[in-house]
Amino acid sequence: MEDMNEYSNIEEFAEGSKINASKNQQDDGKMLIGGLSWDTSKKDLTEYLSRFGEVVDCTIKTDPVTGRSRGFGFMLFKDAATVDKVLELKEHKLDGKLIDPKRAKALKGKEPPKKVFVGGLSPDTYEEQIKEYFGAFGEIENIELPMDTKTNERRGFCFITYTDEEPVKKLLESRYHQIGSGKCEIKVAQPKEVYRQQQQKGGRGAAAGGQGGMRGRGRGGSNHQNSTYGKASRGGCNHQNNYQPY
């Protein structure tokens, strides 16, 4: 009964949000779980590992094209001492397979994320609305509102850069945010080449699928121009398109 209560706690926020928020930082309570069966679900993994201690977050990585498990995931425990308990047991078996729990290491050589991708943004959303909403999370350095070079209309996404990483952590605690008239998805923005490499690891055609998701166009009309907030400018389209969602 206690295990189930621990599991229910992680349903209060978006899956993987707390894990992603500390991605570039060392978190002693985080584990990489390899060797998972394709049939193992987030619930299965959480129920198994929650017997060692309270689970704060759990995510299983999936192929972005097929939606199938890639055979590994991440687990975040409330207490770092729980990781030691997991590692004390020499063998872990779940869904008929020996799984491989390890301490998760922070990505080295990368600055903490300060830039987010906002997908599903209505082109009719005014820049002041965007500035007001995201400004409530922290100080904004730059807002980028990419334009379609052929139609000269606003595209269905934008990028927000903060002066530090704390606002990004807050934003990632919820995957979706109501901005203007629509629900938007928030992700960490990564350079395009990094995004492509990540998609290719997930399977062939993944990069193309990710690119296709970025081609949203809206009917913003000529009243919408590229953002002039922060360092963005009308001539900055090449810079803006060098980023993709994580």
PDB file of C-alpha atoms in Angstrom:
ATOM      1  CA  MET A   1       0.000   0.000   0.000  1.00  0.00           C
ATOM      2  CA  GLU A   2       2.884   2.318   0.813  1.00  0.00           C
ATOM      3  CA  ASP A   3       4.438   1.612  -2.613  1.00  0.00           C
ATOM      4  CA  MET A   4       1.244   2.624  -4.376  1.00  0.00           C
ATOM      5  CA  ASN A   5       1.138   5.916  -2.468  1.00  0.00           C
ATOM      6  CA  GLU A   6       4.690   6.618  -3.538  1.00  0.00           C
ATOM      7  CA  TYR A   7       3.744   5.886  -7.125  1.00  0.00           C
ATOM      8  CA  SER A   8       0.725   8.174  -7.052  1.00  0.00           C
ATOM      9  CA  ASN A   9       2.910  11.122  -6.075  1.00  0.00           C
ATOM     10  CA  ILE A  10       4.626  11.195  -9.473  1.00  0.00           C
ATOM     11  CA  GLU A  11       1.343  11.571 -11.343  1.00  0.00           C
ATOM     12  CA  GLU A  12       1.015  15.170 -10.169  1.00  0.00           C
ATOM     13  CA  PHE A  13       3.394  16.535 -12.807  1.00  0.00           C
ATOM     14  CA  ALA A  14       4.362  15.848 -16.413  1.00  0.00           C
ATOM     15  CA  GLU A  15       6.299  12.628 -16.957  1.00  0.00           C
ATOM     16  CA  GLY A  16      10.043  13.251 -17.096  1.00  0.00           C
ATOM     17  CA  SER A  17       9.735  16.962 -16.278  1.00  0.00           C
ATOM     18  CA  LYS A  18      11.850  16.832 -13.118  1.00  0.00           C
ATOM     19  CA  ILE A  19      14.363  14.505 -14.756  1.00  0.00           C
ATOM     20  CA  ASN A  20      14.745  16.829 -17.746  1.00  0.00           C
ATOM     21  CA  ALA A  21      15.030  19.888 -15.512  1.00  0.00           C
ATOM     22  CA  SER A  22      18.225  18.515 -13.921  1.00  0.00           C
ATOM     23  CA  LYS A  23      19.570  16.990 -17.117  1.00  0.00           C
ATOM     24  CA  ASN A  24      22.778  19.015 -17.243  1.00  0.00           C
ATOM     25  CA  GLN A  25      23.420  18.854 -13.515  1.00  0.00           C
ATOM     26  CA  GLN A  26      24.568  16.037 -11.290  1.00  0.00           C
ATOM     27  CA  ASP A  27      21.662  14.639  -9.264  1.00  0.00           C
ATOM     28  CA  ASP A  28      22.628  11.884  -6.866  1.00  0.00           C
ATOM     29  CA  GLY A  29      19.061  10.613  -6.759  1.00  0.00           C
ATOM     30  CA  LYS A  30      18.864   9.915 -10.510  1.00  0.00           C
ATOM     31  CA  MET A  31      19.397   6.530 -12.155  1.00  0.00           C
ATOM     32  CA  LEU A  32      19.711   5.270 -15.724  1.00  0.00           C
ATOM     33  CA  ILE A  33      17.800   2.005 -16.142  1.00  0.00           C
ATOM     34  CA  GLY A  34      18.944  -0.098 -19.097  1.00  0.00           C
ATOM     35  CA  GLY A  35      17.974  -3.510 -20.442  1.00  0.00           C
ATOM     36  CA  LEU A  36      14.230  -2.886 -20.209  1.00  0.00           C
ATOM     37  CA  SER A  37      11.766  -5.096 -22.002  1.00  0.00           C
ATOM     38  CA  TRP A  38       9.835  -3.347 -24.763  1.00  0.00           C
ATOM     39  CA  ASP A  39       6.707  -4.322 -22.847  1.00  0.00           C
ATOM     40  CA  THR A  40       7.770  -2.649 -19.594  1.00  0.00           C
ATOM     41  CA  SER A  41       5.724   0.460 -18.864  1.00  0.00           C
ATOM     42  CA  LYS A  42       6.468   3.479 -16.714  1.00  0.00           C
ATOM     43  CA  LYS A  43       4.050   2.090 -14.135  1.00  0.00           C
ATOM     44  CA  ASP A  44       5.788  -1.308 -14.104  1.00  0.00           C
ATOM     45  CA  LEU A  45       9.214   0.262 -13.611  1.00  0.00           C
ATOM     46  CA  THR A  46       7.983   2.643 -10.917  1.00  0.00           C
ATOM     47  CA  GLU A  47       6.180  -0.052  -8.964  1.00  0.00           C
ATOM     48  CA  TYR A  48       9.275  -2.245  -8.999  1.00  0.00           C
ATOM     49  CA  LEU A  49      11.804   0.402  -7.934  1.00  0.00           C
ATOM     50  CA  SER A  50       9.522   2.169  -5.444  1.00  0.00           C
ATOM     51  CA  ARG A  51      10.088  -0.747  -3.070  1.00  0.00           C
ATOM     52  CA  PHE A  52      13.583   0.675  -2.517  1.00  0.00           C
ATOM     53  CA  GLY A  53      12.438   4.240  -1.785  1.00  0.00           C
ATOM     54  CA  GLU A  54      10.147   7.093  -2.797  1.00  0.00           C
ATOM     55  CA  VAL A  55      10.065   7.831  -6.521  1.00  0.00           C
ATOM     56  CA  VAL A  56       9.884  11.467  -7.589  1.00  0.00           C
ATOM     57  CA  ASP A  57       9.867  11.028 -11.376  1.00  0.00           C
ATOM     58  CA  CYS A  58      10.155   8.285 -13.969  1.00  0.00           C
ATOM     59  CA  THR A  59      10.349   8.209 -17.755  1.00  0.00           C
ATOM     60  CA  ILE A  60      10.935   5.533 -20.393  1.00  0.00           C
ATOM     61  CA  LYS A  61      12.537   6.737 -23.618  1.00  0.00           C
ATOM     62  CA  THR A  62      10.612   5.902 -26.778  1.00  0.00           C
ATOM     63  CA  ASP A  63      11.237   6.037 -30.508  1.00  0.00           C
ATOM     64  CA  PRO A  64       9.696   9.334 -31.733  1.00  0.00           C
ATOM     65  CA  VAL A  65       8.422   7.673 -34.912  1.00  0.00           C
ATOM     66  CA  THR A  66       7.077   4.301 -33.740  1.00  0.00           C
ATOM     67  CA  GLY A  67       6.377   5.208 -30.115  1.00  0.00           C
ATOM     68  CA  ARG A  68       8.002   1.950 -28.978  1.00  0.00           C
ATOM     69  CA  SER A  69      10.302   1.733 -25.996  1.00  0.00           C
ATOM     70  CA  ARG A  70      14.017   2.104 -26.717  1.00  0.00           C
ATOM     71  CA  GLY A  71      14.830  -0.242 -23.855  1.00  0.00           C
ATOM     72  CA  PHE A  72      15.983   2.277 -21.274  1.00  0.00           C
ATOM     73  CA  GLY A  73      14.677   4.997 -19.019  1.00  0.00           C
ATOM     74  CA  PHE A  74      15.454   7.248 -16.061  1.00  0.00           C
ATOM     75  CA  MET A  75      14.329   7.161 -12.453  1.00  0.00           C
ATOM     76  CA  LEU A  76      14.584   9.990  -9.937  1.00  0.00           C
ATOM     77  CA  PHE A  77      14.391   9.144  -6.233  1.00  0.00           C
ATOM     78  CA  LYS A  78      13.617  11.617  -3.477  1.00  0.00           C
ATOM     79  CA  ASP A  79      16.526  10.379  -1.373  1.00  0.00           C
ATOM     80  CA  ALA A  80      19.962   9.780  -2.916  1.00  0.00           C
ATOM     81  CA  ALA A  81      20.504   6.956  -0.419  1.00  0.00           C
ATOM     82  CA  THR A  82      17.870   4.952  -2.315  1.00  0.00           C
ATOM     83  CA  VAL A  83      20.255   4.685  -5.261  1.00  0.00           C
ATOM     84  CA  ASP A  84      22.727   2.894  -3.017  1.00  0.00           C
ATOM     85  CA  LYS A  85      19.997   0.463  -1.941  1.00  0.00           C
ATOM     86  CA  VAL A  86      19.180  -0.343  -5.562  1.00  0.00           C
ATOM     87  CA  LEU A  87      22.837  -0.931  -6.400  1.00  0.00           C
ATOM     88  CA  GLU A  88      23.342  -3.177  -3.375  1.00  0.00           C
ATOM     89  CA  LEU A  89      21.170  -5.812  -5.030  1.00  0.00           C
ATOM     90  CA  LYS A  90      23.310  -7.597  -7.625  1.00  0.00           C
ATOM     91  CA  GLU A  91      20.466  -8.613  -9.947  1.00  0.00           C
ATOM     92  CA  HIS A  92      17.220  -6.904 -10.865  1.00  0.00           C
ATOM     93  CA  LYS A  93      14.637  -8.750 -12.927  1.00  0.00           C
ATOM     94  CA  LEU A  94      11.548  -7.125 -14.428  1.00  0.00           C
ATOM     95  CA  ASP A  95       9.105  -8.558 -16.975  1.00  0.00           C
ATOM     96  CA  GLY A  96      11.323 -11.595 -17.481  1.00  0.00           C
ATOM     97  CA  LYS A  97      14.499  -9.591 -18.197  1.00  0.00           C
ATOM     98  CA  LEU A  98      17.549  -8.674 -16.178  1.00  0.00           C
ATOM     99  CA  ILE A  99      17.609  -4.878 -16.059  1.00  0.00           C
ATOM    100  CA  ASP A 100      20.698  -2.728 -15.546  1.00  0.00           C
ATOM    101  CA  PRO A 101      20.283   0.178 -13.075  1.00  0.00           C
ATOM    102  CA  LYS A 102      23.212   2.633 -12.941  1.00  0.00           C
ATOM    103  CA  ARG A 103      23.889   6.053 -11.503  1.00  0.00           C
ATOM    104  CA  ALA A 104      22.935   8.689 -14.044  1.00  0.00           C
ATOM    105  CA  LYS A 105      25.661  11.173 -14.886  1.00  0.00           C
ATOM    106  CA  ALA A 106      25.124  14.777 -15.892  1.00  0.00           C
ATOM    107  CA  LEU A 107      25.854  15.678 -19.509  1.00  0.00           C
ATOM    108  CA  LYS A 108      29.344  17.132 -19.488  1.00  0.00           C
ATOM    109  CA  GLY A 109      30.576  20.133 -21.400  1.00  0.00           C
ATOM    110  CA  LYS A 110      27.164  21.764 -21.662  1.00  0.00           C
ATOM    111  CA  GLU A 111      25.807  24.873 -20.078  1.00  0.00           C
ATOM    112  CA  PRO A 112      22.538  24.591 -18.129  1.00  0.00           C
ATOM    113  CA  PRO A 113      19.616  25.145 -20.530  1.00  0.00           C
ATOM    114  CA  LYS A 114      18.415  28.722 -20.739  1.00  0.00           C
ATOM    115  CA  LYS A 115      16.443  28.471 -23.983  1.00  0.00           C
ATOM    116  CA  VAL A 116      13.080  26.780 -24.570  1.00  0.00           C
ATOM    117  CA  PHE A 117      11.085  25.840 -27.640  1.00  0.00           C
ATOM    118  CA  VAL A 118       7.381  26.686 -27.533  1.00  0.00           C
ATOM    119  CA  GLY A 119       5.379  24.513 -29.943  1.00  0.00           C
ATOM    120  CA  GLY A 120       1.728  24.832 -30.915  1.00  0.00           C
ATOM    121  CA  LEU A 121       1.751  28.605 -30.543  1.00  0.00           C
ATOM    122  CA  SER A 122      -1.035  30.355 -32.410  1.00  0.00           C
ATOM    123  CA  PRO A 123       0.455  32.846 -34.910  1.00  0.00           C
ATOM    124  CA  ASP A 124      -2.268  35.266 -33.770  1.00  0.00           C
ATOM    125  CA  THR A 125      -0.778  35.436 -30.271  1.00  0.00           C
ATOM    126  CA  TYR A 126       0.640  38.907 -29.729  1.00  0.00           C
ATOM    127  CA  GLU A 127       4.235  39.306 -28.661  1.00  0.00           C
ATOM    128  CA  GLU A 128       3.131  41.193 -25.542  1.00  0.00           C
ATOM    129  CA  GLN A 129       1.054  38.171 -24.470  1.00  0.00           C
ATOM    130  CA  ILE A 130       4.076  35.910 -24.903  1.00  0.00           C
ATOM    131  CA  LYS A 131       6.325  38.337 -23.052  1.00  0.00           C
ATOM    132  CA  GLU A 132       3.853  38.658 -20.187  1.00  0.00           C
ATOM    133  CA  TYR A 133       3.340  34.915 -19.761  1.00  0.00           C
ATOM    134  CA  PHE A 134       6.959  33.804 -19.920  1.00  0.00           C
ATOM    135  CA  GLY A 135       8.203  36.866 -18.051  1.00  0.00           C
ATOM    136  CA  ALA A 136       6.297  35.622 -15.003  1.00  0.00           C
ATOM    137  CA  PHE A 137       8.810  32.745 -14.747  1.00  0.00           C
ATOM    138  CA  GLY A 138      11.954  34.886 -14.840  1.00  0.00           C
ATOM    139  CA  GLU A 139      13.940  37.550 -16.665  1.00  0.00           C
ATOM    140  CA  ILE A 140      13.787  37.135 -20.440  1.00  0.00           C
ATOM    141  CA  GLU A 141      16.875  37.839 -22.497  1.00  0.00           C
ATOM    142  CA  ASN A 142      15.403  37.182 -25.931  1.00  0.00           C
ATOM    143  CA  ILE A 143      12.165  36.232 -27.692  1.00  0.00           C
ATOM    144  CA  GLU A 144      12.375  34.788 -31.205  1.00  0.00           C
ATOM    145  CA  LEU A 145       9.267  34.648 -33.391  1.00  0.00           C
ATOM    146  CA  PRO A 146      10.325  32.951 -36.656  1.00  0.00           C
ATOM    147  CA  MET A 147       8.655  33.979 -39.907  1.00  0.00           C
ATOM    148  CA  ASP A 148       7.867  31.854 -42.935  1.00  0.00           C
ATOM    149  CA  THR A 149      10.158  33.299 -45.609  1.00  0.00           C
ATOM    150  CA  LYS A 150       7.740  32.410 -48.424  1.00  0.00           C
ATOM    151  CA  THR A 151       4.500  33.753 -46.972  1.00  0.00           C
ATOM    152  CA  ASN A 152       5.953  36.337 -44.561  1.00  0.00           C
ATOM    153  CA  GLU A 153       3.606  34.962 -41.894  1.00  0.00           C
ATOM    154  CA  ARG A 154       4.400  34.004 -38.325  1.00  0.00           C
ATOM    155  CA  ARG A 155       5.172  30.317 -37.812  1.00  0.00           C
ATOM    156  CA  GLY A 156       3.456  28.172 -35.177  1.00  0.00           C
ATOM    157  CA  PHE A 157       6.274  28.181 -32.641  1.00  0.00           C
ATOM    158  CA  CYS A 158       8.776  30.461 -30.920  1.00  0.00           C
ATOM    159  CA  PHE A 159      11.902  30.419 -28.754  1.00  0.00           C
ATOM    160  CA  ILE A 160      12.371  32.029 -25.346  1.00  0.00           C
ATOM    161  CA  THR A 161      15.844  32.638 -23.895  1.00  0.00           C
ATOM    162  CA  TYR A 162      16.212  33.493 -20.213  1.00  0.00           C
ATOM    163  CA  THR A 163      19.152  35.111 -18.434  1.00  0.00           C
ATOM    164  CA  ASP A 164      19.604  31.997 -16.273  1.00  0.00           C
ATOM    165  CA  GLU A 165      18.403  28.384 -16.086  1.00  0.00           C
ATOM    166  CA  GLU A 166      15.963  28.612 -13.141  1.00  0.00           C
ATOM    167  CA  PRO A 167      12.928  29.767 -15.215  1.00  0.00           C
ATOM    168  CA  VAL A 168      13.508  26.827 -17.572  1.00  0.00           C
ATOM    169  CA  LYS A 169      13.316  24.389 -14.656  1.00  0.00           C
ATOM    170  CA  LYS A 170      10.006  25.933 -13.584  1.00  0.00           C
ATOM    171  CA  LEU A 171       8.571  25.780 -17.096  1.00  0.00           C
ATOM    172  CA  LEU A 172       9.533  22.132 -17.567  1.00  0.00           C
ATOM    173  CA  GLU A 173       7.577  21.090 -14.487  1.00  0.00           C
ATOM    174  CA  SER A 174       4.540  21.181 -16.796  1.00  0.00           C
ATOM    175  CA  ARG A 175       4.767  19.927 -20.362  1.00  0.00           C
ATOM    176  CA  TYR A 176       1.828  21.999 -21.626  1.00  0.00           C
ATOM    177  CA  HIS A 177       1.012  25.653 -20.976  1.00  0.00           C
ATOM    178  CA  GLN A 178      -2.063  27.671 -21.940  1.00  0.00           C
ATOM    179  CA  ILE A 179      -0.790  30.699 -23.863  1.00  0.00           C
ATOM    180  CA  GLY A 180      -3.253  32.958 -25.607  1.00  0.00           C
ATOM    181  CA  SER A 181      -5.951  30.869 -27.274  1.00  0.00           C
ATOM    182  CA  GLY A 182      -4.061  27.583 -27.423  1.00  0.00           C
ATOM    183  CA  LYS A 183      -2.202  24.948 -25.434  1.00  0.00           C
ATOM    184  CA  CYS A 184       1.539  25.010 -26.112  1.00  0.00           C
ATOM    185  CA  GLU A 185       4.209  22.369 -25.542  1.00  0.00           C
ATOM    186  CA  ILE A 186       7.444  23.435 -23.847  1.00  0.00           C
ATOM    187  CA  LYS A 187      10.779  21.720 -24.538  1.00  0.00           C
ATOM    188  CA  VAL A 188      14.441  22.563 -24.096  1.00  0.00           C
ATOM    189  CA  ALA A 189      15.799  24.062 -27.321  1.00  0.00           C
ATOM    190  CA  GLN A 190      18.874  22.352 -28.729  1.00  0.00           C
ATOM    191  CA  PRO A 191      21.072  23.196 -31.749  1.00  0.00           C
ATOM    192  CA  LYS A 192      19.730  21.539 -34.884  1.00  0.00           C
ATOM    193  CA  GLU A 193      22.728  19.239 -35.311  1.00  0.00           C
ATOM    194  CA  VAL A 194      22.332  17.908 -31.763  1.00  0.00           C
ATOM    195  CA  TYR A 195      18.611  17.379 -32.319  1.00  0.00           C
ATOM    196  CA  ARG A 196      19.279  15.416 -35.523  1.00  0.00           C
ATOM    197  CA  GLN A 197      21.796  13.166 -33.795  1.00  0.00           C
ATOM    198  CA  GLN A 198      19.310  12.413 -31.021  1.00  0.00           C
ATOM    199  CA  GLN A 199      16.560  11.615 -33.504  1.00  0.00           C
ATOM    200  CA  GLN A 200      18.817   9.334 -35.565  1.00  0.00           C
ATOM    201  CA  LYS A 201      19.583   7.296 -32.444  1.00  0.00           C
ATOM    202  CA  GLY A 202      15.861   6.635 -32.154  1.00  0.00           C
ATOM    203  CA  GLY A 203      15.625   5.044 -35.613  1.00  0.00           C
ATOM    204  CA  ARG A 204      15.663   5.869 -39.277  1.00  0.00           C
ATOM    205  CA  GLY A 205      13.393   8.623 -40.416  1.00  0.00           C
ATOM    206  CA  ALA A 206      13.185  10.110 -36.931  1.00  0.00           C
ATOM    207  CA  ALA A 207      14.982  13.282 -37.955  1.00  0.00           C
ATOM    208  CA  ALA A 208      12.582  13.793 -40.833  1.00  0.00           C
ATOM    209  CA  GLY A 209       9.658  13.312 -38.504  1.00  0.00           C
ATOM    210  CA  GLY A 210      11.031  15.927 -36.141  1.00  0.00           C
ATOM    211  CA  GLN A 211      11.571  18.374 -38.966  1.00  0.00           C
ATOM    212  CA  GLY A 212       8.030  17.852 -40.207  1.00  0.00           C
ATOM    213  CA  GLY A 213       6.674  18.859 -36.832  1.00  0.00           C
ATOM    214  CA  MET A 214       8.382  22.208 -37.143  1.00  0.00           C
ATOM    215  CA  ARG A 215       6.681  23.277 -40.332  1.00  0.00           C
ATOM    216  CA  GLY A 216       3.612  24.739 -38.758  1.00  0.00           C
ATOM    217  CA  ARG A 217       2.279  27.831 -40.479  1.00  0.00           C
ATOM    218  CA  GLY A 218      -0.461  30.062 -39.280  1.00  0.00           C
ATOM    219  CA  ARG A 219      -2.551  32.937 -40.508  1.00  0.00           C
ATOM    220  CA  GLY A 220      -0.879  35.648 -38.590  1.00  0.00           C
ATOM    221  CA  GLY A 221      -1.146  38.122 -41.449  1.00  0.00           C
ATOM    222  CA  SER A 222       1.237  40.952 -42.202  1.00  0.00           C
ATOM    223  CA  ASN A 223       0.546  42.573 -38.814  1.00  0.00           C
ATOM    224  CA  HIS A 224       2.939  40.093 -37.173  1.00  0.00           C
ATOM    225  CA  GLN A 225       6.625  40.785 -37.507  1.00  0.00           C
ATOM    226  CA  ASN A 226       9.695  39.083 -36.118  1.00  0.00           C
ATOM    227  CA  SER A 227      10.260  39.904 -32.488  1.00  0.00           C
ATOM    228  CA  THR A 228      12.398  42.901 -31.659  1.00  0.00           C
ATOM    229  CA  TYR A 229      12.532  41.954 -27.988  1.00  0.00           C
ATOM    230  CA  GLY A 230      16.021  41.240 -26.647  1.00  0.00           C
ATOM    231  CA  LYS A 231      18.511  40.436 -29.392  1.00  0.00           C
ATOM    232  CA  ALA A 232      16.084  39.110 -31.976  1.00  0.00           C
ATOM    233  CA  SER A 233      15.650  41.032 -35.198  1.00  0.00           C
ATOM    234  CA  ARG A 234      13.929  40.695 -38.530  1.00  0.00           C
ATOM    235  CA  GLY A 235      17.189  39.620 -40.089  1.00  0.00           C
ATOM    236  CA  GLY A 236      17.827  36.936 -37.472  1.00  0.00           C
ATOM    237  CA  CYS A 237      15.897  34.120 -39.136  1.00  0.00           C
ATOM    238  CA  ASN A 238      18.952  31.981 -39.819  1.00  0.00           C
ATOM    239  CA  HIS A 239      19.895  32.069 -36.149  1.00  0.00           C
ATOM    240  CA  GLN A 240      16.361  31.220 -35.076  1.00  0.00           C
ATOM    241  CA  ASN A 241      16.134  28.205 -37.334  1.00  0.00           C
ATOM    242  CA  ASN A 242      19.363  26.747 -35.966  1.00  0.00           C
ATOM    243  CA  TYR A 243      17.395  25.417 -32.995  1.00  0.00           C
ATOM    244  CA  GLN A 244      14.971  22.567 -32.631  1.00  0.00           C
ATOM    245  CA  PRO A 245      13.002  21.238 -29.655  1.00  0.00           C
ATOM    246  CA  TYR A 246      14.778  18.750 -27.460  1.00  0.00           C
TER     247      TYR A 246
END
